[in-house]
mmCIF file of C-alpha atoms in Angstrom:
data_model
loop_
_atom_site.group_PDB
_atom_site.id
_atom_site.type_symbol
_atom_site.label_atom_id
_atom_site.label_comp_id
_atom_site.label_asym_id
_atom_site.label_seq_id
_atom_site.Cartn_x
_atom_site.Cartn_y
_atom_site.Cartn_z
ATOM 1 C CA UNK A 1 0.000 0.000 0.000
ATOM 2 C CA UNK A 2 2.788 2.402 0.916
ATOM 3 C CA UNK A 3 4.637 1.662 -2.329
ATOM 4 C CA UNK A 4 1.508 2.392 -4.401
ATOM 5 C CA UNK A 5 1.113 5.736 -2.610
ATOM 6 C CA UNK A 6 4.746 6.633 -3.325
ATOM 7 C CA UNK A 7 4.375 5.677 -6.996
ATOM 8 C CA UNK A 8 1.121 7.635 -7.324
ATOM 9 C CA UNK A 9 2.746 10.687 -5.724
ATOM 10 C CA UNK A 10 5.772 10.420 -8.014
ATOM 11 C CA UNK A 11 3.535 10.117 -11.099
ATOM 12 C CA UNK A 12 1.527 13.154 -10.015
ATOM 13 C CA UNK A 13 4.658 15.232 -9.425
ATOM 14 C CA UNK A 14 6.113 14.256 -12.820
ATOM 15 C CA UNK A 15 2.878 15.167 -14.596
ATOM 16 C CA UNK A 16 2.566 18.431 -12.689
ATOM 17 C CA UNK A 17 6.140 19.464 -13.424
ATOM 18 C CA UNK A 18 5.775 18.551 -17.118
ATOM 19 C CA UNK A 19 2.575 20.571 -17.411
ATOM 20 C CA UNK A 20 4.112 23.467 -15.468
ATOM 21 C CA UNK A 21 7.281 23.421 -17.594
ATOM 22 C CA UNK A 22 5.295 23.561 -20.830
ATOM 23 C CA UNK A 23 3.823 26.987 -20.053
ATOM 24 C CA UNK A 24 6.289 28.505 -22.529
ATOM 25 C CA UNK A 25 8.079 26.730 -25.405
ATOM 26 C CA UNK A 26 11.329 27.893 -26.982
ATOM 27 C CA UNK A 27 12.196 26.561 -30.427
ATOM 28 C CA UNK A 28 14.805 27.056 -33.141
ATOM 29 C CA UNK A 29 13.852 28.612 -36.481
ATOM 30 C CA UNK A 30 16.187 29.552 -39.308
ATOM 31 C CA UNK A 31 19.963 29.600 -38.965
ATOM 32 C CA UNK A 32 22.043 31.975 -41.032
ATOM 33 C CA UNK A 33 25.273 33.894 -41.349
ATOM 34 C CA UNK A 34 25.672 37.686 -41.267
ATOM 35 C CA UNK A 35 29.268 38.762 -41.792
ATOM 36 C CA UNK A 36 31.064 36.749 -39.098
ATOM 37 C CA UNK A 37 27.948 36.236 -36.939
ATOM 38 C CA UNK A 38 26.060 32.964 -36.775
ATOM 39 C CA UNK A 39 22.405 33.980 -36.487
ATOM 40 C CA UNK A 40 19.641 31.844 -35.022
ATOM 41 C CA UNK A 41 15.964 32.749 -34.987
ATOM 42 C CA UNK A 42 14.352 31.568 -31.773
ATOM 43 C CA UNK A 43 10.617 31.556 -31.137
ATOM 44 C CA UNK A 44 9.078 31.740 -27.685
ATOM 45 C CA UNK A 45 5.445 30.544 -27.616
ATOM 46 C CA UNK A 46 3.105 31.173 -24.712
ATOM 47 C CA UNK A 47 1.070 27.998 -24.090
ATOM 48 C CA UNK A 48 -0.237 29.249 -20.749
ATOM 49 C CA UNK A 49 -2.958 31.608 -19.607
ATOM 50 C CA UNK A 50 -0.741 34.385 -18.258
ATOM 51 C CA UNK A 51 1.368 36.899 -20.187
ATOM 52 C CA UNK A 52 5.148 37.005 -20.313
ATOM 53 C CA UNK A 53 6.114 40.646 -19.931
ATOM 54 C CA UNK A 54 9.833 40.158 -20.503
ATOM 55 C CA UNK A 55 12.250 37.233 -20.860
ATOM 56 C CA UNK A 56 15.886 38.030 -21.565
ATOM 57 C CA UNK A 57 18.965 35.894 -21.941
ATOM 58 C CA UNK A 58 21.586 34.498 -24.266
ATOM 59 C CA UNK A 59 22.516 31.150 -25.816
ATOM 60 C CA UNK A 60 25.505 28.891 -25.292
ATOM 61 C CA UNK A 61 26.206 26.877 -28.447
ATOM 62 C CA UNK A 62 27.552 23.330 -28.245
ATOM 63 C CA UNK A 63 29.068 20.718 -30.519
ATOM 64 C CA UNK A 64 28.966 17.556 -28.451
ATOM 65 C CA UNK A 65 29.958 18.604 -24.935
ATOM 66 C CA UNK A 66 32.216 21.443 -26.119
ATOM 67 C CA UNK A 67 30.916 24.997 -25.931
ATOM 68 C CA UNK A 68 31.717 26.665 -29.273
ATOM 69 C CA UNK A 69 30.025 30.026 -28.814
ATOM 70 C CA UNK A 70 28.004 32.451 -26.708
ATOM 71 C CA UNK A 71 25.394 34.634 -28.349
ATOM 72 C CA UNK A 72 24.753 38.270 -27.709
ATOM 73 C CA UNK A 73 21.863 38.729 -25.323
ATOM 74 C CA UNK A 74 18.393 39.757 -26.398
ATOM 75 C CA UNK A 75 14.853 39.524 -25.084
ATOM 76 C CA UNK A 76 11.264 38.580 -25.797
ATOM 77 C CA UNK A 77 8.682 41.208 -24.776
ATOM 78 C CA UNK A 78 4.917 41.388 -24.132
ATOM 79 C CA UNK A 79 3.912 37.859 -25.060
ATOM 80 C CA UNK A 80 0.211 37.241 -24.432
ATOM 81 C CA UNK A 81 -1.472 33.859 -23.961
ATOM 82 C CA UNK A 82 -1.570 31.914 -27.237
ATOM 83 C CA UNK A 83 0.949 34.237 -28.898
ATOM 84 C CA UNK A 84 4.502 33.658 -30.058
ATOM 85 C CA UNK A 85 7.363 36.014 -30.776
ATOM 86 C CA UNK A 86 10.649 35.542 -32.604
ATOM 87 C CA UNK A 87 14.028 37.056 -31.772
ATOM 88 C CA UNK A 88 17.372 36.722 -33.548
ATOM 89 C CA UNK A 89 20.396 35.758 -31.486
ATOM 90 C CA UNK A 90 23.846 36.464 -32.950
ATOM 91 C CA UNK A 91 27.006 34.579 -32.036
ATOM 92 C CA UNK A 92 30.381 35.812 -33.337
ATOM 93 C CA UNK A 93 32.696 33.311 -35.023
ATOM 94 C CA UNK A 94 30.564 30.232 -34.252
ATOM 95 C CA UNK A 95 30.455 27.205 -36.564
ATOM 96 C CA UNK A 96 26.750 27.588 -37.512
ATOM 97 C CA UNK A 97 26.349 24.380 -39.453
ATOM 98 C CA UNK A 98 28.022 22.237 -36.777
ATOM 99 C CA UNK A 99 26.063 23.362 -33.690
ATOM 100 C CA UNK A 100 24.146 20.467 -32.129
ATOM 101 C CA UNK A 101 22.644 22.090 -29.043
ATOM 102 C CA UNK A 102 21.524 25.566 -28.002
ATOM 103 C CA UNK A 103 21.331 26.214 -24.248
ATOM 104 C CA UNK A 104 19.220 29.285 -23.417
ATOM 105 C CA UNK A 105 20.540 30.959 -20.278
ATOM 106 C CA UNK A 106 17.782 33.019 -18.678
ATOM 107 C CA UNK A 107 19.118 36.414 -17.642
ATOM 108 C CA UNK A 108 15.971 37.999 -16.228
ATOM 109 C CA UNK A 109 12.220 37.667 -16.558
ATOM 110 C CA UNK A 110 8.992 39.335 -15.570
ATOM 111 C CA UNK A 111 6.185 36.853 -16.030
ATOM 112 C CA UNK A 112 3.360 37.647 -13.640
ATOM 113 C CA UNK A 113 3.773 41.266 -12.666
ATOM 114 C CA UNK A 114 6.027 44.281 -12.527
ATOM 115 C CA UNK A 115 8.786 42.624 -10.456
ATOM 116 C CA UNK A 116 11.465 40.273 -11.743
ATOM 117 C CA UNK A 117 11.066 36.560 -10.971
ATOM 118 C CA UNK A 118 13.932 34.363 -9.745
ATOM 119 C CA UNK A 119 15.862 33.071 -12.765
ATOM 120 C CA UNK A 120 15.497 29.403 -11.750
ATOM 121 C CA UNK A 121 11.700 29.782 -11.455
ATOM 122 C CA UNK A 122 11.541 31.372 -14.884
ATOM 123 C CA UNK A 123 13.731 28.708 -16.494
ATOM 124 C CA UNK A 124 11.528 25.970 -15.001
ATOM 125 C CA UNK A 125 8.478 27.397 -16.821
ATOM 126 C CA UNK A 126 10.128 27.328 -20.276
ATOM 127 C CA UNK A 127 10.554 24.089 -22.223
ATOM 128 C CA UNK A 128 13.093 23.807 -25.029
ATOM 129 C CA UNK A 129 12.032 22.053 -28.232
ATOM 130 C CA UNK A 130 14.404 19.976 -30.381
ATOM 131 C CA UNK A 131 18.031 21.085 -30.014
ATOM 132 C CA UNK A 132 17.053 23.888 -27.614
ATOM 133 C CA UNK A 133 17.274 23.518 -23.830
ATOM 134 C CA UNK A 134 16.672 26.063 -21.081
ATOM 135 C CA UNK A 135 19.024 26.459 -18.134
ATOM 136 C CA UNK A 136 19.169 28.820 -15.193
ATOM 137 C CA UNK A 137 22.210 31.080 -15.176
ATOM 138 C CA UNK A 138 25.130 28.612 -14.789
#
């Protein structure tokens, strides 16, 4: 009986954290090259019922386990429920065609009101899609 309760609690917590983490989705769009900058279009979609007032950060680019670049920072602003917005992140001298993973490092966010939320809380509410992952400031 105790084991069943533990398993049921674990299943509930996994489902709750998955649903909570899917409030916002971050995905990769087109990749390009501008002069010596590798450019990546990233789209943040609001799957929740509350607005995202501001989410800022930058990307760490990886080939395997090796970091091969760090993008300039930028932000997503005023994202209502059901909406999505795209921003371009630029990384100098990065091997665009070789990048396997993009780690979004949340710099700051205002999700539910005028004050800034803790970075770890914000990162937990954003799910990366495909080669994109979301991490709190390392």
